[in-house]
Short mmCIF file of C-alpha atoms in Angstrom, two decimals:
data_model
loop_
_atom_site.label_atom_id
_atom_site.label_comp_id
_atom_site.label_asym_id
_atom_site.label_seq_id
_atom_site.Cartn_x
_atom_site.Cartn_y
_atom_site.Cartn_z
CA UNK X 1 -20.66 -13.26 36.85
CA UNK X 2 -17.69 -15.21 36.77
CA UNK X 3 -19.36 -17.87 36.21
CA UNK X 4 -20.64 -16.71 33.00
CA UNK X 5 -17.30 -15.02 31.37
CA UNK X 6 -16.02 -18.92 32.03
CA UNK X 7 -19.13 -19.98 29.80
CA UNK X 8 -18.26 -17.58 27.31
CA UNK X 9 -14.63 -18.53 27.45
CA UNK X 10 -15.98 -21.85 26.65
CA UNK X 11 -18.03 -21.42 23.95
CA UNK X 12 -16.50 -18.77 21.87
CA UNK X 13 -13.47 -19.77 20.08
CA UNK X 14 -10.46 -17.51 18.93
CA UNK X 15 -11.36 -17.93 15.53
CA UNK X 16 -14.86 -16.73 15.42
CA UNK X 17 -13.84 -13.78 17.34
CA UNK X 18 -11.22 -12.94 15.10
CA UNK X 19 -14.07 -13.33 12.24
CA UNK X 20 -16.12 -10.99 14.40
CA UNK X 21 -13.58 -8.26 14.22
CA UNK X 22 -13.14 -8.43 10.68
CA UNK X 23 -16.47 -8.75 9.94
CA UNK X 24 -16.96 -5.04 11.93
CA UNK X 25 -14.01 -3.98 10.66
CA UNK X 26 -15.27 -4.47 6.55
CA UNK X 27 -18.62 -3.89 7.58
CA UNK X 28 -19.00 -6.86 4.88
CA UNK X 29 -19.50 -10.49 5.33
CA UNK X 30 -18.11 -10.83 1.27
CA UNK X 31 -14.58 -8.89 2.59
CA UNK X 32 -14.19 -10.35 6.18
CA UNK X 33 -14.57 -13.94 4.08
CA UNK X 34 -12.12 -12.79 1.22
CA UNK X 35 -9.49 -11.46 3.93
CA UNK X 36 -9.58 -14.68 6.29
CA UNK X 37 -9.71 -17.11 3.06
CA UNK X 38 -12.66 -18.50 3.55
CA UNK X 39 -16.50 -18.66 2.32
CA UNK X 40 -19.44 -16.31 3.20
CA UNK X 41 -21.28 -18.88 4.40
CA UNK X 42 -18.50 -19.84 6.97
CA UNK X 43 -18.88 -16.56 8.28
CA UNK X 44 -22.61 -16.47 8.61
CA UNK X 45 -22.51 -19.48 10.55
CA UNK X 46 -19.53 -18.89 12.67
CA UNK X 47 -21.35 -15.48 13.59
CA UNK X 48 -23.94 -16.76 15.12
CA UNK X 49 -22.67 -19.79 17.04
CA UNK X 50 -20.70 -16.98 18.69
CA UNK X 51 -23.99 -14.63 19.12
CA UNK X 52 -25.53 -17.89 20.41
CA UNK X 53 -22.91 -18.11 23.13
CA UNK X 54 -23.02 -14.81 24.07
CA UNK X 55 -26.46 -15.32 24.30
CA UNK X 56 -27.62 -11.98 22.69
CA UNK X 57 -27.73 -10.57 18.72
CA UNK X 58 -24.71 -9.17 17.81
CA UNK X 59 -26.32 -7.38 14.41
CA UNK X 60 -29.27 -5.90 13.47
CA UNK X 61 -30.17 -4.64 10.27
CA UNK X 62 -31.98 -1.57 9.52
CA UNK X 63 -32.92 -1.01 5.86
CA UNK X 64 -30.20 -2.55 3.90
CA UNK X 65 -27.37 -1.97 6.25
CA UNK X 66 -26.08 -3.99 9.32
CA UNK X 67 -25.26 -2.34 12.81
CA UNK X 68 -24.05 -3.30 16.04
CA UNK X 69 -26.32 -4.13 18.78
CA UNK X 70 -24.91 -3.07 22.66
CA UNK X 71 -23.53 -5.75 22.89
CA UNK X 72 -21.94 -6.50 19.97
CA UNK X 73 -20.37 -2.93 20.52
CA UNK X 74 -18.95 -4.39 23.63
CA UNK X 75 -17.75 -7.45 22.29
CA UNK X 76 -16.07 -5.78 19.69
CA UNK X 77 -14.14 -3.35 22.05
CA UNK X 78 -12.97 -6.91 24.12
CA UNK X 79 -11.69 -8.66 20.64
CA UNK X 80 -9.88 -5.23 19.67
CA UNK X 81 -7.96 -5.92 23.06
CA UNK X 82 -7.75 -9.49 22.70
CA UNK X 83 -6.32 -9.34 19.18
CA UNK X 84 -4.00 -6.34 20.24
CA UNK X 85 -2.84 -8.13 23.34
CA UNK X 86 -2.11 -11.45 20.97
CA UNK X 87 -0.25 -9.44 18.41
CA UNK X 88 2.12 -7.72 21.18
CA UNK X 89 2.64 -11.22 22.22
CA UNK X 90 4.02 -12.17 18.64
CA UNK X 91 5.96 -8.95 18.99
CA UNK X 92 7.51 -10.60 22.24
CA UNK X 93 8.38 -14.14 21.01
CA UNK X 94 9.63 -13.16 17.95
CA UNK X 95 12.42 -10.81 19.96
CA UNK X 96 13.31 -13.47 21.99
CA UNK X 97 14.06 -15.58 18.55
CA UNK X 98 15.73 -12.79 17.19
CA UNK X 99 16.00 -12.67 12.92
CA UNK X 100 15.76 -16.60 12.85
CA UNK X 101 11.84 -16.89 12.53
CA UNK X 102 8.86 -14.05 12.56
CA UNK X 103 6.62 -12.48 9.90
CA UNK X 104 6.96 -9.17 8.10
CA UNK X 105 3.39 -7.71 6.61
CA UNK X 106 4.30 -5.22 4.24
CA UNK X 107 1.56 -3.05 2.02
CA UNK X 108 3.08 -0.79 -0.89
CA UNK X 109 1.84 1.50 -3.24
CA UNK X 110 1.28 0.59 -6.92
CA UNK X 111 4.42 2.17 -8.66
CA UNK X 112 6.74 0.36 -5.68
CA UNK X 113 5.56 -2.88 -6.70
CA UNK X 114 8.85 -2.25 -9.32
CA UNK X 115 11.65 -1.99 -7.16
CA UNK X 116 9.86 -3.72 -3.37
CA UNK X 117 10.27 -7.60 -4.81
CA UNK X 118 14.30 -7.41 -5.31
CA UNK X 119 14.45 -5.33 -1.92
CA UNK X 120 12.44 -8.25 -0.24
CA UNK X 121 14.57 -11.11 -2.34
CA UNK X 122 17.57 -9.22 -0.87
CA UNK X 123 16.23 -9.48 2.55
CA UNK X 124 14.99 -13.12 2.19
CA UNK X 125 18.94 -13.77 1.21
CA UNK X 126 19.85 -12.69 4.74
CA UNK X 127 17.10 -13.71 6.83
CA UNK X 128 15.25 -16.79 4.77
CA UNK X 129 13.62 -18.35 7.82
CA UNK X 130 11.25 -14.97 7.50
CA UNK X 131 8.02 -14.92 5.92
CA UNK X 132 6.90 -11.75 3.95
CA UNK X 133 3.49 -11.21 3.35
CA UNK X 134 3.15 -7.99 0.48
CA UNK X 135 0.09 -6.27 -0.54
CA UNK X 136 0.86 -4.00 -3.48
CA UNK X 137 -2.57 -1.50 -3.58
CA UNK X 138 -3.68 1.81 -4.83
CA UNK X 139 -3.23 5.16 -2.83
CA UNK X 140 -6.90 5.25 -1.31
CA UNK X 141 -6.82 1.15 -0.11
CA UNK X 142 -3.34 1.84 1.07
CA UNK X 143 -4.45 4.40 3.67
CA UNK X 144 -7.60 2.25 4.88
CA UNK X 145 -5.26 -0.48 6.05
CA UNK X 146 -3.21 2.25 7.82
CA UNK X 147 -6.02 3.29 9.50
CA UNK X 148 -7.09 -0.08 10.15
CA UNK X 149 -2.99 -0.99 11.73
CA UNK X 150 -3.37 -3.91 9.30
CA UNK X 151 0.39 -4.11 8.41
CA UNK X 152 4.22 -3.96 10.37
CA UNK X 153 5.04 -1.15 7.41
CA UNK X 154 3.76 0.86 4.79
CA UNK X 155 5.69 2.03 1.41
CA UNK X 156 4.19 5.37 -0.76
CA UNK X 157 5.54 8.31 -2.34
CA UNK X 158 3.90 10.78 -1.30
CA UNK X 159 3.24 10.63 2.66
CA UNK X 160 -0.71 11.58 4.23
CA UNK X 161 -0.86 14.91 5.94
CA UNK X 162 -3.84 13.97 8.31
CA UNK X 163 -2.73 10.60 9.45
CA UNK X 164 -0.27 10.69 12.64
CA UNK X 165 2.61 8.04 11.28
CA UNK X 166 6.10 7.99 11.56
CA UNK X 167 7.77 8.26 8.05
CA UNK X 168 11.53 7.96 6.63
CA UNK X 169 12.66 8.68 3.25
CA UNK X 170 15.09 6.00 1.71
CA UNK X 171 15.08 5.57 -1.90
CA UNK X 172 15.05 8.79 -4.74
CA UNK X 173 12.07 8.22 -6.69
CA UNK X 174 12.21 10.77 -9.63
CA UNK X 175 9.54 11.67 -11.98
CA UNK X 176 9.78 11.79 -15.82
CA UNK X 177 7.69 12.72 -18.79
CA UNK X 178 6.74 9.94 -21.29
CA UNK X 179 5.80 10.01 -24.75
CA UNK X 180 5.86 6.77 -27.64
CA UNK X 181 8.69 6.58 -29.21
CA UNK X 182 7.84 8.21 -32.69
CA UNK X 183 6.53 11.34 -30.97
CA UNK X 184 7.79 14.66 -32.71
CA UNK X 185 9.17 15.80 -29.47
CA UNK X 186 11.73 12.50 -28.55
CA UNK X 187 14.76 14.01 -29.14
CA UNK X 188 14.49 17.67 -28.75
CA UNK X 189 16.45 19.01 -25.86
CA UNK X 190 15.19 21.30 -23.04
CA UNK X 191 11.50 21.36 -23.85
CA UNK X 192 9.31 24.09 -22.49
CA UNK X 193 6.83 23.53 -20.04
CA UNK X 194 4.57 25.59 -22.26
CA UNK X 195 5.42 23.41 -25.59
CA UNK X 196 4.53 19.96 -22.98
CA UNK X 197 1.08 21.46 -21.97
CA UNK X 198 0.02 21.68 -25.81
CA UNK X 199 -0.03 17.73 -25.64
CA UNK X 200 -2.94 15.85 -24.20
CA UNK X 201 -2.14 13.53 -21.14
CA UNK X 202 -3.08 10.34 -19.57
CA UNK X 203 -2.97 10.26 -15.81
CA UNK X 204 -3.21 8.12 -12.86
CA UNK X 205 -6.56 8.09 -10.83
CA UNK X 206 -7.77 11.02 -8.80
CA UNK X 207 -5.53 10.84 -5.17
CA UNK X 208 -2.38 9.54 -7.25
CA UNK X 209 0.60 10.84 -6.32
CA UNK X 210 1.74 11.38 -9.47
CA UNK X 211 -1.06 13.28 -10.76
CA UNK X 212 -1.38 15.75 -8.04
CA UNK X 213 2.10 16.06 -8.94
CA UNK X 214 1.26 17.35 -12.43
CA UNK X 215 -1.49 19.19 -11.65
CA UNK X 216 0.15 21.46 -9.31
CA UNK X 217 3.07 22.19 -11.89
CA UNK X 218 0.31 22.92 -14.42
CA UNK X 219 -1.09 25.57 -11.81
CA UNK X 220 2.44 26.77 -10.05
CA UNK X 221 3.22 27.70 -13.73
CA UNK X 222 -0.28 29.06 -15.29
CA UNK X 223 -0.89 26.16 -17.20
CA UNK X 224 -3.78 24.28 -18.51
CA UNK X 225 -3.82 20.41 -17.97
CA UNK X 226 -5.55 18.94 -20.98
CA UNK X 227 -6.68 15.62 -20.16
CA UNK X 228 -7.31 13.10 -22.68
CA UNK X 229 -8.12 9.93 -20.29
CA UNK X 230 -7.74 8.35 -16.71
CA UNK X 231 -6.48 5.42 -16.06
CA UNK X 232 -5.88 3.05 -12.83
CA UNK X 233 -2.75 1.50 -13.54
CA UNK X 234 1.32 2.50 -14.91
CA UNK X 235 0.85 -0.35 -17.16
CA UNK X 236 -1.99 0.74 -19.10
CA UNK X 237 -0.69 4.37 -18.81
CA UNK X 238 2.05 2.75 -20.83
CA UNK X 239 -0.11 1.55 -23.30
CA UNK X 240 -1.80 4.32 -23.78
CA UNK X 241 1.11 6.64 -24.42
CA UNK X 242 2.68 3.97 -27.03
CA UNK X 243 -0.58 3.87 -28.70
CA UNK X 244 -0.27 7.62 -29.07
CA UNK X 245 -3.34 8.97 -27.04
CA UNK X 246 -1.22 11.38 -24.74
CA UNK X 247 1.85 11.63 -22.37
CA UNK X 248 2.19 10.88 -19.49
CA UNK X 249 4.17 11.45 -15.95
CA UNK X 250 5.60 8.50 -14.50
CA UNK X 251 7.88 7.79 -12.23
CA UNK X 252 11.43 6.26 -13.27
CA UNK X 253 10.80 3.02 -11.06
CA UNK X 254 8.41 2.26 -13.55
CA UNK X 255 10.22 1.80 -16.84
CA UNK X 256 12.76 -0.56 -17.61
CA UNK X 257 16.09 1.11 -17.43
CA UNK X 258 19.12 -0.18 -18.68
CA UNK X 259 23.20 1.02 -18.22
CA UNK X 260 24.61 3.68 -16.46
CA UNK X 261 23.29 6.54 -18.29
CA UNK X 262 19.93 5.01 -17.71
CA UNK X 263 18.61 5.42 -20.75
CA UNK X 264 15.29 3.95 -21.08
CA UNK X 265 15.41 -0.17 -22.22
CA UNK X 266 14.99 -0.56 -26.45
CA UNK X 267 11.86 -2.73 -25.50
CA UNK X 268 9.66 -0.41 -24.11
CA UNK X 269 7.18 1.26 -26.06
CA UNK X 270 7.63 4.32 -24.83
CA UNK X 271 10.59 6.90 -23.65
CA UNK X 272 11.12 9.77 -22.04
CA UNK X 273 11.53 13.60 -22.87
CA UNK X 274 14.07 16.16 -22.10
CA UNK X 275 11.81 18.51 -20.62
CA UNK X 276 12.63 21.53 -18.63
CA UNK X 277 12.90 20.69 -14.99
CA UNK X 278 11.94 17.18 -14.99
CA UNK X 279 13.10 14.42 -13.47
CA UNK X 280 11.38 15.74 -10.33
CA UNK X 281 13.17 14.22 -7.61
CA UNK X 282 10.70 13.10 -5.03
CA UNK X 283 11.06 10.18 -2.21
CA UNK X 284 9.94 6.93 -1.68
CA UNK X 285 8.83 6.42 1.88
CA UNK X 286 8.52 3.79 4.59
CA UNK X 287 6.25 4.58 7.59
CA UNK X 288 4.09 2.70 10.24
CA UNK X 289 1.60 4.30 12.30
CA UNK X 290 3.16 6.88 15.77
CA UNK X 291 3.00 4.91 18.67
CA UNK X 292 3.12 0.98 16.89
CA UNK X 293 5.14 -1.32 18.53
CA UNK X 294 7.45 -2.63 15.64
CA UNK X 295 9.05 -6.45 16.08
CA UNK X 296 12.20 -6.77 15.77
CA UNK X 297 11.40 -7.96 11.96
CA UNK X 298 9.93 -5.02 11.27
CA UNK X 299 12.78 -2.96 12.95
CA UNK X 300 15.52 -4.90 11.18
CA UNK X 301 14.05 -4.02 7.70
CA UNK X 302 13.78 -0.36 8.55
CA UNK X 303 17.44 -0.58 8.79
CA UNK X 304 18.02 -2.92 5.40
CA UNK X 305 15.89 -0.37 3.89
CA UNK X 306 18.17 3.04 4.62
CA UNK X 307 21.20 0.85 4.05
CA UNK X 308 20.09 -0.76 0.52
CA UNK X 309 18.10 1.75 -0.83
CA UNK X 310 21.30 3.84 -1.69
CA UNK X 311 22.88 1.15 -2.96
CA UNK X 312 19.20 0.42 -5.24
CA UNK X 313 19.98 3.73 -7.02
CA UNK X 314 23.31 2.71 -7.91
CA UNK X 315 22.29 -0.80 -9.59
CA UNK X 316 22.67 -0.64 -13.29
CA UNK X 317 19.11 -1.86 -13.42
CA UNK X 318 17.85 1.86 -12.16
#
């Protein structure tokens, strides 16, 4: 038996089982090649030299989808602890450098990509021997990677109920009502609810923070949501409302803002509206998953992140 694991040892390299666990993990030969940067073909082949060494198939496909054989279930259970058991190592060596070298994966929401950059320019100031790897994502995507443990820390607005994470508030993140700028309403002073919900509006995609936001206003208060179109993105929200199709909620972070009174920057096409009760204040979070072992990295920009985020709200720029 031994003699056999030492074969295996021999013929299966660290990279094709760390192609084998992606591959499991997407399910996909197309994504496991797009997140390891490299072709499908690569992966095909790489897939089975490693079947070939363990000597049984790995895969079998049934209809038009792929499953694991026995074995392959039992491979994957010995990369999952191989890959763990590597990254706790990295967790190790980059305490015993300290803040001089180590990586920080980072995955934020859409709307943070706004503020997240000068945060991480801030941090690359202090610590620029650091590398920062940031995936900026939608709502849904964002929660796959948590489940998959993919990155040191996660930034959203609105934190998931049903996944067990540890989460701390650090930056205000408050929500406004947008309409273009020749709209009857920009200018008028403590606007009804009521009069708002006789526009049509364009919202964010269904899970958004944002829009289950405005939806549960709508309801809290009676109200019907007319909705004139969906969109995926702020920035074609934007358009949208400047071309006159709707309003919109947004949050703050997502329009330029300029001077202390934070008035809304000449250039954009679009402003906000005095409406009763809005801004709604909500948070911006950061959380990783209960029980992840954070590097020192990771732990050091926890603590950038409750320090600066204060002093984010105070910049002119917000």
């Amino acid at each position: 038996m031994k003699d056999k694991e030492l074969q295996l040892a021999r013929h299966a390299t660290l990279r094709q089982l760390q192609i084998f666990e992606a591959m499991v993990r997407h399910n996909s030969f197309r994504k496991a090649a797009e997140e390891l940067f490299l072709t499908q073909p690569t992966v095909s082949i790489q897939i089975k030299k490693l079947s070939e060494a363990i000597g049984l198939p790995l895969f079998e496909q049934i209809g038009k989808k792929i499953h694991l054989t026995p074995s392959g279930r039992a491979l994957y259970k010995v990369c999952c602890e191989i890959i763990d058991s590597l990254a706790n190592l990295e967790v190790e060596i980059a305490d015993l450098k300290g803040l001089k070298q180590g990586q920080l994966k980072l995955a934020v929401i859409t709307t943070a990509k706004y503020f997240t950059p000068r945060l991480l320019g801030l941090f690359c100031q202090r610590y620029p021997e650091i590398d920062i790897s940031l995936k900026v994502t939608n709502r849904e995507k964002l929660l796959e990677r948590i489940i998959q443990n993919i990155d040191d820390l996660y930034i959203l607005g609105r934190p998931p109920q049903n996944l067990a994470m540890m989460f701390r508030p650090f930056l205000p993140n408050p929500l406004v009502i947008i309409a273009p700028r020749t709209h009857p309403l920009v200018g008028a002073t403590n606007i009804s609810l009521q009069r708002v919900a006789q526009e049509r509006f364009i919202i964010r995609e269904l899970g958004s923070g944002t829009r289950i936001t405005l939806e549960q206003l709508f309801q809290r208060n009676g109200l019907d949501l007319n909705v004139r179109m969906e969109l995926g993105s702020n920035e074609a929200i934007k358009e949208a409302v400047a071309s006159g199709l709707g309003l919109a909620i947004l949050s703050q972070h997502s329009l330029a803002i300029e001077g202390i009174t934070g008035q809304v920057a000449e250039f954009e096409p679009v402003t906000t509206l005095d409406v009763q009760g809005f801004p709604i204040l909500r948070h911006w979070y950061i959380g990783y998953p209960t029980g992840k072992q954070l590097s020192v990295v990771a732990l050091a920009f926890l603590e950038y992140l409750q320090n600066e985020g204060k002093q984010l709200t105070e910049s002119p720029y917000y």
